JSON list of C-alpha atoms and ligand atoms in Angstrom, two decimals:
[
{"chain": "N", "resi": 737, "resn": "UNK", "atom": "CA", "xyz": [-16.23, 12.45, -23.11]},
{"chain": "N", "resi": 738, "resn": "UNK", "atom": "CA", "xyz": [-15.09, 9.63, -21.35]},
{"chain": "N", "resi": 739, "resn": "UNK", "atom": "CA", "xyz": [-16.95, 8.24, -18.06]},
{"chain": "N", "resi": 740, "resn": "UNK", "atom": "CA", "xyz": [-13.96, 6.87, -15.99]},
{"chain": "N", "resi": 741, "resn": "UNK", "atom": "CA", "xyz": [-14.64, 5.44, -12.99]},
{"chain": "N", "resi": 742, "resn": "UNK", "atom": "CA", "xyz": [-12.40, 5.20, -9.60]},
{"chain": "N", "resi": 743, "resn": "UNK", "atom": "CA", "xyz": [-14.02, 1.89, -7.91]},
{"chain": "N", "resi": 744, "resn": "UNK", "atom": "CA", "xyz": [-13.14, 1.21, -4.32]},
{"chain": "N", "resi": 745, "resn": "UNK", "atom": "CA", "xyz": [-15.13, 0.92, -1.48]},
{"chain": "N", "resi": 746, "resn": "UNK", "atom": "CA", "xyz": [-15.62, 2.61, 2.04]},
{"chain": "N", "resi": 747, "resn": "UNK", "atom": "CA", "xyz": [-15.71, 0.92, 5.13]},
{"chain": "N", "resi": 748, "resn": "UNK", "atom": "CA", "xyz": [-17.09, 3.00, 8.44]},
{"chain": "N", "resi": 749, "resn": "UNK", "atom": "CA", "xyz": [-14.86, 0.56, 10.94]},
{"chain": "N", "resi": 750, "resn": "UNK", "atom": "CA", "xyz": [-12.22, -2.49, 10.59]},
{"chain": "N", "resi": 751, "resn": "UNK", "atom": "CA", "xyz": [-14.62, -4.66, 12.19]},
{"chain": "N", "resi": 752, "resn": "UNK", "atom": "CA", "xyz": [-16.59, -4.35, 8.75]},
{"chain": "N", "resi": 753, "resn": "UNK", "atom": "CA", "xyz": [-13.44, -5.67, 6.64]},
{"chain": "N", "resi": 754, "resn": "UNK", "atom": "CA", "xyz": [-13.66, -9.42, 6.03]},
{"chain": "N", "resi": 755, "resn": "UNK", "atom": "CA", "xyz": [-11.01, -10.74, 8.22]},
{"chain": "N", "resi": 756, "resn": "UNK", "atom": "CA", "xyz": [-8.37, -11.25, 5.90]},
{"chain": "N", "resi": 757, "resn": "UNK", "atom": "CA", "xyz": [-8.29, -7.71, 4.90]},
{"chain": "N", "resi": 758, "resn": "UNK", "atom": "CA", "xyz": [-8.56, -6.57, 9.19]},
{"chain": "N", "resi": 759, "resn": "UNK", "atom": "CA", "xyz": [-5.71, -8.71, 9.92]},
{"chain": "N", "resi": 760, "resn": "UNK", "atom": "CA", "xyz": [-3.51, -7.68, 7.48]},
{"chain": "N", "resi": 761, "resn": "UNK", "atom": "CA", "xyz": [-4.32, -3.79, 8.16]},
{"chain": "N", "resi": 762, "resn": "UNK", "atom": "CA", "xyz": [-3.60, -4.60, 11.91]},
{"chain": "N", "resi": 763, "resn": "UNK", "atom": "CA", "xyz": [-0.30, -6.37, 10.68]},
{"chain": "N", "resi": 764, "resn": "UNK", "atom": "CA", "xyz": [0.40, -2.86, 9.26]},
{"chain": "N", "resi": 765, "resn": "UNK", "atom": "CA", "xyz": [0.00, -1.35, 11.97]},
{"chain": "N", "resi": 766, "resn": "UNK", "atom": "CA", "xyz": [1.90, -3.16, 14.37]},
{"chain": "N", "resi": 767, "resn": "UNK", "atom": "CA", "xyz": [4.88, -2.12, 12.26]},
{"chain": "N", "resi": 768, "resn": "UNK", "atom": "CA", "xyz": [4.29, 1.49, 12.18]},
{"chain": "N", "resi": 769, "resn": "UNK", "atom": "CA", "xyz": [6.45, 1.89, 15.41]},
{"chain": "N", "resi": 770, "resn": "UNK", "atom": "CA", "xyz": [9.38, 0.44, 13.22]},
{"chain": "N", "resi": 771, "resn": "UNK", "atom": "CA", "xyz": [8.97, 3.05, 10.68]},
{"chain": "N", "resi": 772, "resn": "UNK", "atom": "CA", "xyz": [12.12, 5.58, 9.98]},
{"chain": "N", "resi": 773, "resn": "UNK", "atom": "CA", "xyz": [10.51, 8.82, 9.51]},
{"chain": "N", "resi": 774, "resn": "UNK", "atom": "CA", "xyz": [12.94, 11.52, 11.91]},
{"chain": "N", "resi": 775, "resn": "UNK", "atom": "CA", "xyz": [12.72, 14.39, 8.95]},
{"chain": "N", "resi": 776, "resn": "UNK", "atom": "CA", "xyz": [8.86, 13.67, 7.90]},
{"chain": "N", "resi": 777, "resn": "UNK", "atom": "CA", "xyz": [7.54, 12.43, 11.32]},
{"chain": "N", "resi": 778, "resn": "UNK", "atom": "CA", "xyz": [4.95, 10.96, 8.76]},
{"chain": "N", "resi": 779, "resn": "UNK", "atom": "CA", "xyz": [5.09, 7.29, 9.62]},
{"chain": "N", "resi": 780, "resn": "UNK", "atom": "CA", "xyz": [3.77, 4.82, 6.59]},
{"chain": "N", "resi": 781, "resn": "UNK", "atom": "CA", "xyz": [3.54, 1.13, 7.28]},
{"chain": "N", "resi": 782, "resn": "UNK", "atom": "CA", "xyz": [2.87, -1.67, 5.25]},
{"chain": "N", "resi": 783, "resn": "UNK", "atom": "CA", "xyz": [1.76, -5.32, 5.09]},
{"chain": "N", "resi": 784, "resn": "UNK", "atom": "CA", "xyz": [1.38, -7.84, 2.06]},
{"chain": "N", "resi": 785, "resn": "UNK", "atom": "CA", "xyz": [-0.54, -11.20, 2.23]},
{"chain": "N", "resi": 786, "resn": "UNK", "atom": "CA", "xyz": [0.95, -13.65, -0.18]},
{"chain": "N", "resi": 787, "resn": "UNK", "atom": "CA", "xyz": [0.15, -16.34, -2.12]},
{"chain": "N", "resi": 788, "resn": "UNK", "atom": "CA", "xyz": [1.02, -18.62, 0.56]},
{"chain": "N", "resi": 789, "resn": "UNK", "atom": "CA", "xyz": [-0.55, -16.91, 3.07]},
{"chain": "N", "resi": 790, "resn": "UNK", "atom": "CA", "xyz": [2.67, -15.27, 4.47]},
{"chain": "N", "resi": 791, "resn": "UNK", "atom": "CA", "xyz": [2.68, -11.92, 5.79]},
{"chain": "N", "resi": 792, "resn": "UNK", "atom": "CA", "xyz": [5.77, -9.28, 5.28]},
{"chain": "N", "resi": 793, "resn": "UNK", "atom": "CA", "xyz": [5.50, -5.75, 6.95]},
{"chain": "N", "resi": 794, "resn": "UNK", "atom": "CA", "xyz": [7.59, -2.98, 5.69]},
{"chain": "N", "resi": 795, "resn": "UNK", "atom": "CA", "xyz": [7.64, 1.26, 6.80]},
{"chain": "N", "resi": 796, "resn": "UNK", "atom": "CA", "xyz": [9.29, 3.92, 5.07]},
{"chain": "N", "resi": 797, "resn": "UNK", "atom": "CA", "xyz": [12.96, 4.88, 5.43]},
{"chain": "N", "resi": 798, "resn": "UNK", "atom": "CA", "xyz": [13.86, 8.06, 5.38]},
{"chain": "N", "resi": 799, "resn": "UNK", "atom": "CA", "xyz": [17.47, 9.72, 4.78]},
{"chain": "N", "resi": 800, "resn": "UNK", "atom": "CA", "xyz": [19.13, 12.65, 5.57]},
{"chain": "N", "resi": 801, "resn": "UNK", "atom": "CA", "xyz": [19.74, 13.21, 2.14]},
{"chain": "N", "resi": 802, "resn": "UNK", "atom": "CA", "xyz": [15.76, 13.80, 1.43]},
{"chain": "N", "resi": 803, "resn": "UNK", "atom": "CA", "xyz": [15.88, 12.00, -2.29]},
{"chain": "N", "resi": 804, "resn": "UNK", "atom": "CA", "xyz": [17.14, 9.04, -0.94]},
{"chain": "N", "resi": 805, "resn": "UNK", "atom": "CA", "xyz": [14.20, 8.38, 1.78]},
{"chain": "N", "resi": 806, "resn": "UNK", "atom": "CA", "xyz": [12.35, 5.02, 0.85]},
{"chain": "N", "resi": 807, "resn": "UNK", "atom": "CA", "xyz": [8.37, 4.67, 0.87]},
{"chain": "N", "resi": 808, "resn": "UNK", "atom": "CA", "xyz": [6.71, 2.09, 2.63]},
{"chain": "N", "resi": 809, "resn": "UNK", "atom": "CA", "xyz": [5.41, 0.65, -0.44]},
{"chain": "N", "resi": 810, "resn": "UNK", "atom": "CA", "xyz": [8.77, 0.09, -1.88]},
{"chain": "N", "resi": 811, "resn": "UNK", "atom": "CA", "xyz": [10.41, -1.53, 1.13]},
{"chain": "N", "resi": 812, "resn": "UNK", "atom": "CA", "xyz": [7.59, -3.88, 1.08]},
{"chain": "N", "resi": 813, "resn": "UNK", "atom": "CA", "xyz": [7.44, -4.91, -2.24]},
{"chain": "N", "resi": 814, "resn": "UNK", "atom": "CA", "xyz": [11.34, -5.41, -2.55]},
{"chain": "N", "resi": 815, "resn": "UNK", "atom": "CA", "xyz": [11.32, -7.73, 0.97]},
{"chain": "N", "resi": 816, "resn": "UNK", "atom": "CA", "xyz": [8.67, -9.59, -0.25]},
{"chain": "N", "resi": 817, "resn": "UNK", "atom": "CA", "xyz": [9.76, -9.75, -4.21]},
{"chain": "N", "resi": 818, "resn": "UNK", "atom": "CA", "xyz": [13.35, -10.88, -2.89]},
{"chain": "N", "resi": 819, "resn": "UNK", "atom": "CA", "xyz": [12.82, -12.91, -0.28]},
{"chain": "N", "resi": 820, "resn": "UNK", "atom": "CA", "xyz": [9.69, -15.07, -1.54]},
{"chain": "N", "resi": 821, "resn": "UNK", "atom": "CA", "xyz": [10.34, -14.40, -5.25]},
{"chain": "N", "resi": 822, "resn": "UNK", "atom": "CA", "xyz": [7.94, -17.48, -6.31]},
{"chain": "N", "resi": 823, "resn": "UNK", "atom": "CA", "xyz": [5.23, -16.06, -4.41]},
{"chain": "N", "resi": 824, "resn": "UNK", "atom": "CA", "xyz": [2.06, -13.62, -5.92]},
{"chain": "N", "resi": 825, "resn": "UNK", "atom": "CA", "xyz": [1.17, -10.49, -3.92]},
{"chain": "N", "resi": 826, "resn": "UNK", "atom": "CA", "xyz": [-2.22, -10.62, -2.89]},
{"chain": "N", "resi": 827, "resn": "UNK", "atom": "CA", "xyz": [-3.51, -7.74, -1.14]},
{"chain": "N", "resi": 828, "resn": "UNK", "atom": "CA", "xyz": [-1.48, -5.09, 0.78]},
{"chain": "N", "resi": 829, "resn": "UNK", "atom": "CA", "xyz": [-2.84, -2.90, 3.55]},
{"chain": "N", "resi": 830, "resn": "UNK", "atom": "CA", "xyz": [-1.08, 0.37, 4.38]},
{"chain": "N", "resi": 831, "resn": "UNK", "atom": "CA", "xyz": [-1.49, 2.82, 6.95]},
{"chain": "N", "resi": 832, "resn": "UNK", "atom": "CA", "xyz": [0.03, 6.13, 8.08]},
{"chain": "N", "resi": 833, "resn": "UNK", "atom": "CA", "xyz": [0.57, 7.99, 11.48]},
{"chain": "N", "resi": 834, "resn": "UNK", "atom": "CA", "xyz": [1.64, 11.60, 12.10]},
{"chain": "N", "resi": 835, "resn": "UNK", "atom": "CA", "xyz": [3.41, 13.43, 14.50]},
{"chain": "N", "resi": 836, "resn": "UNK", "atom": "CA", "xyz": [1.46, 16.46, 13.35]},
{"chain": "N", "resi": 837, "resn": "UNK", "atom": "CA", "xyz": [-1.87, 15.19, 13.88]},
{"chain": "N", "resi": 838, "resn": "UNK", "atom": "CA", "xyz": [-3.99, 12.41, 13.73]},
{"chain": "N", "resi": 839, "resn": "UNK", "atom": "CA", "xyz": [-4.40, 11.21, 10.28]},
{"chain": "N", "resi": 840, "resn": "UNK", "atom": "CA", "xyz": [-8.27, 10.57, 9.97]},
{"chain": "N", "resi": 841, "resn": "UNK", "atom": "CA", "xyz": [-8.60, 9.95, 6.15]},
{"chain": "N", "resi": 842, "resn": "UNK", "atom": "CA", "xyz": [-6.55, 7.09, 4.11]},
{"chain": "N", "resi": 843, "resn": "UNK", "atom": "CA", "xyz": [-3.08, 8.42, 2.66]},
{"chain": "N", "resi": 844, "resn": "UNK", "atom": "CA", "xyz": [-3.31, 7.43, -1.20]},
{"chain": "N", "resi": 845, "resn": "UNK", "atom": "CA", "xyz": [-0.45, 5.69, -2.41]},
{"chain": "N", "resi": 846, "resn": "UNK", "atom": "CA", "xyz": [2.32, 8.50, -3.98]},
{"chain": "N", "resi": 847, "resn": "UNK", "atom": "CA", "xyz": [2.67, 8.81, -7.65]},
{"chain": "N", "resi": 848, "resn": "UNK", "atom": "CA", "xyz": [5.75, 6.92, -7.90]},
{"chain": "N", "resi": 849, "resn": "UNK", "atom": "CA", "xyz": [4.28, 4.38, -5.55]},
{"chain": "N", "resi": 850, "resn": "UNK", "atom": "CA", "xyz": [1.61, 3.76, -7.97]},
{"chain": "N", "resi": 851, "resn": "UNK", "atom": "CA", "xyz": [3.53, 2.81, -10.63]},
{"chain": "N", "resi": 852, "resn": "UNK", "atom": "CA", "xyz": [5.80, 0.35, -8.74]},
{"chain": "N", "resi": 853, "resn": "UNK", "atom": "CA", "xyz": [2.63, -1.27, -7.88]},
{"chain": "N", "resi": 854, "resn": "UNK", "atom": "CA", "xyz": [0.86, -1.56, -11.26]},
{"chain": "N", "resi": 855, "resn": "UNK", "atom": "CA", "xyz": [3.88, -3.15, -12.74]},
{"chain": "N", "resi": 856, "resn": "UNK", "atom": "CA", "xyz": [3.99, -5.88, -9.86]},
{"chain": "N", "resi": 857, "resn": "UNK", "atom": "CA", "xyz": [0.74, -6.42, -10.51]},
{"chain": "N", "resi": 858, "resn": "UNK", "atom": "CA", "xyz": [0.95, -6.63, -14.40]},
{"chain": "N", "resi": 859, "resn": "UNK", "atom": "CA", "xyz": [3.57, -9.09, -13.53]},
{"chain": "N", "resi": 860, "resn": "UNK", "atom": "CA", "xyz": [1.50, -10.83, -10.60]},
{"chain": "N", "resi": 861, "resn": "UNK", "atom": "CA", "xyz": [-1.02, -14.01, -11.54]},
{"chain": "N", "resi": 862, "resn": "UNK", "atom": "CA", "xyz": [-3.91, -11.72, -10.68]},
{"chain": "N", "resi": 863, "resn": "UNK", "atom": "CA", "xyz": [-5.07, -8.60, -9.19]},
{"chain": "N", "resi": 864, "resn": "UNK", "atom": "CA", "xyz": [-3.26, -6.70, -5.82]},
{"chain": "N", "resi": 865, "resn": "UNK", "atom": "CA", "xyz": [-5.96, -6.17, -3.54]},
{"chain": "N", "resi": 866, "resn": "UNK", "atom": "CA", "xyz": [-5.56, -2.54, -1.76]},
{"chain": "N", "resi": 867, "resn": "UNK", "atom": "CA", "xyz": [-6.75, -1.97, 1.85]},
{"chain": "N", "resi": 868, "resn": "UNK", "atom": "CA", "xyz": [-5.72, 1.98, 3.02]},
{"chain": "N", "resi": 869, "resn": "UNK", "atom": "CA", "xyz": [-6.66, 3.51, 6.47]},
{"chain": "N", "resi": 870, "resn": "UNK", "atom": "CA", "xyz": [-4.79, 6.68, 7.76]},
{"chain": "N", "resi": 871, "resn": "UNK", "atom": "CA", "xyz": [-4.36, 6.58, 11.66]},
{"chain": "N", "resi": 872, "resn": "UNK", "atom": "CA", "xyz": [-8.02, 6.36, 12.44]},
{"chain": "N", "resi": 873, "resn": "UNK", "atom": "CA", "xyz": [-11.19, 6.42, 10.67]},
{"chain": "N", "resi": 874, "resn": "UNK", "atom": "CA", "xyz": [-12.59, 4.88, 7.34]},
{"chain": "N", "resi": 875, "resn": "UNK", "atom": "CA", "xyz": [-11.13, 2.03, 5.53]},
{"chain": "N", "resi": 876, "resn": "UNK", "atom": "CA", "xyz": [-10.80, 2.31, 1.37]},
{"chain": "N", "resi": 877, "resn": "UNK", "atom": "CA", "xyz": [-10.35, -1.13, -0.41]},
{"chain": "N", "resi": 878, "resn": "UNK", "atom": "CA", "xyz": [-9.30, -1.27, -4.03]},
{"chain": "N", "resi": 879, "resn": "UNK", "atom": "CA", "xyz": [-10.19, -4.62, -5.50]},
{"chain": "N", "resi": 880, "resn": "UNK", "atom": "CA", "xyz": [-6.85, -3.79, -7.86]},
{"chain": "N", "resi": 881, "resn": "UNK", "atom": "CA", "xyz": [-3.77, -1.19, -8.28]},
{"chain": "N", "resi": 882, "resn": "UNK", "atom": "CA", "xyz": [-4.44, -0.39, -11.49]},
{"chain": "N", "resi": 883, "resn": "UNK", "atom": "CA", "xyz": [-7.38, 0.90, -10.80]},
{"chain": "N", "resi": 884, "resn": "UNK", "atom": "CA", "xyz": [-5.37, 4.17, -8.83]},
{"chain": "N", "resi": 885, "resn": "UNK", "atom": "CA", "xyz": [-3.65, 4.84, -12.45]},
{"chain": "N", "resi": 886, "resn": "UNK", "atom": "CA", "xyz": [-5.36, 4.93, -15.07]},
{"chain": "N", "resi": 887, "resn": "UNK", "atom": "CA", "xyz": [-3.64, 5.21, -18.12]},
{"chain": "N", "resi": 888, "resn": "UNK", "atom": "CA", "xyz": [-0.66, 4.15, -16.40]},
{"chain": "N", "resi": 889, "resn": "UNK", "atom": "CA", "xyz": [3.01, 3.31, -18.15]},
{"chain": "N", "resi": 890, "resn": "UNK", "atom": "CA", "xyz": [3.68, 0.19, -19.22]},
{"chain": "N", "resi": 891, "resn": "UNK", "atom": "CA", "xyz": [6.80, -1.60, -20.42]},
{"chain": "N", "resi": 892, "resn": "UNK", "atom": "CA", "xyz": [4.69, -2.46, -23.63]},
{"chain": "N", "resi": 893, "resn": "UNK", "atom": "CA", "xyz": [5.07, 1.44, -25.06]},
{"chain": "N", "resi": 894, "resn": "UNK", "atom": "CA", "xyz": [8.98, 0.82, -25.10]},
{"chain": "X", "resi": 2391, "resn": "THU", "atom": "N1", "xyz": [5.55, 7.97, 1.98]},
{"chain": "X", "resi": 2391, "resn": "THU", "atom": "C1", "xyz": [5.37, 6.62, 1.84]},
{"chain": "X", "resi": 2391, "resn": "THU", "atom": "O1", "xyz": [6.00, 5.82, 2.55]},
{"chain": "X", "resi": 2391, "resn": "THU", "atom": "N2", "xyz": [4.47, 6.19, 0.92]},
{"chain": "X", "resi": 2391, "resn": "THU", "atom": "C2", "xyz": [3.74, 7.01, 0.11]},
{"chain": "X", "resi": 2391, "resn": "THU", "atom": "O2", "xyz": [3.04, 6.53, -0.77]},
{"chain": "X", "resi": 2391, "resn": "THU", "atom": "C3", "xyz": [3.75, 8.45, 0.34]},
{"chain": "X", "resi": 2391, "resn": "THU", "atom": "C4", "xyz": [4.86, 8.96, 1.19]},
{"chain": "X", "resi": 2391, "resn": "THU", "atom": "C5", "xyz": [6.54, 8.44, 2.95]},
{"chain": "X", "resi": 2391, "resn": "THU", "atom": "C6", "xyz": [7.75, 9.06, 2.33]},
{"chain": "X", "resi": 2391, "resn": "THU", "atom": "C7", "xyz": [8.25, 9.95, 3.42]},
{"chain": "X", "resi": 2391, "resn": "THU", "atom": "O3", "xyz": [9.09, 9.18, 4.28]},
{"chain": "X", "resi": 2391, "resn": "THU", "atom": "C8", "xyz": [7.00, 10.35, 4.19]},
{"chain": "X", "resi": 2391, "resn": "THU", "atom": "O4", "xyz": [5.99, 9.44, 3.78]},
{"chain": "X", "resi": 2391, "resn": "THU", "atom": "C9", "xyz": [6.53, 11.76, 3.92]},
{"chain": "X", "resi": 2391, "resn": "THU", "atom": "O5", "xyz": [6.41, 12.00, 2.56]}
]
């Protein structure tokens, strides 16, 4: 029997994050009204520190064609992986808002998400820090990606 553990940690309010982590959770936010989500009306923002201390926002884009719609995640990663391709990802904060209601509990990464992020950060110098919120509410940080997949796919089975 195997004891695997899911480490993150809960914060009651952003005014407990250290300020790195608020700022870049309020960065996320601020792009939220950017986000292309007509089909959904499920907004998802994002926002990635960098190495360098830059900041890059992305928001999911959505598509008539439903397959085709872009996560948050994804958007993010690719502006920041080819615009600053010498840079490391740091952390990345992520947050959600819903026409439906107000989302009160953070919205985990999707599947597919995860495993775009625990190949950039294999590939990254060091760990991706992970700061989720939904609209309102607590604050989950994941001191790494890999830590939401466990047993995840890497290119080292090919
Ligand atoms: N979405 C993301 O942007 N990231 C995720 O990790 C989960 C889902 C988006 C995709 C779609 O535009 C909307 O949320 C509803 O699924």
């Amino acid at each position: 029997m195997s004891d695997l553990q899911l480490p993150y940690r809960s914060f009651a309010s952003v005014h407990d994050l250290p300020d790195e982590d608020r700022l870049l959770l309020m960065a996320a936010r601020a792009a939220i009204p950017h986000a292309y989500a007509p089909y959904s009306g499920f907004r998802v923002a994002a926002a990635i520190r960098t190495g360098m201390g830059r900041v890059v926002t992305g928001f999911n884009l959505e598509n008539a064609s439903y397959p085709v719609c872009l996560c948050a995640e994804q958007t993010t990663i690719a502006a920041v992986r080819t615009q600053y391709p010498e840079e490391s990802l740091e952390a990345m904060a992520i947050t959600v808002s819903s026409k439906e209601h107000k989302v009160s509990q953070p919205a985990s990464p999707c599947g597919q998400c995860r495993q775009l992020l625990f190949e950039q950060e294999n590939i990254n110098k060091h760990p991706i820090r992970l700061i989720l919120q939904g609209e309102v509410g607590e604050i989950w940080v994941f001191d790494r990606c890999s830590d939401l997949l466990p047993f995840g796919f890497t290119g080292d089975f090919l």
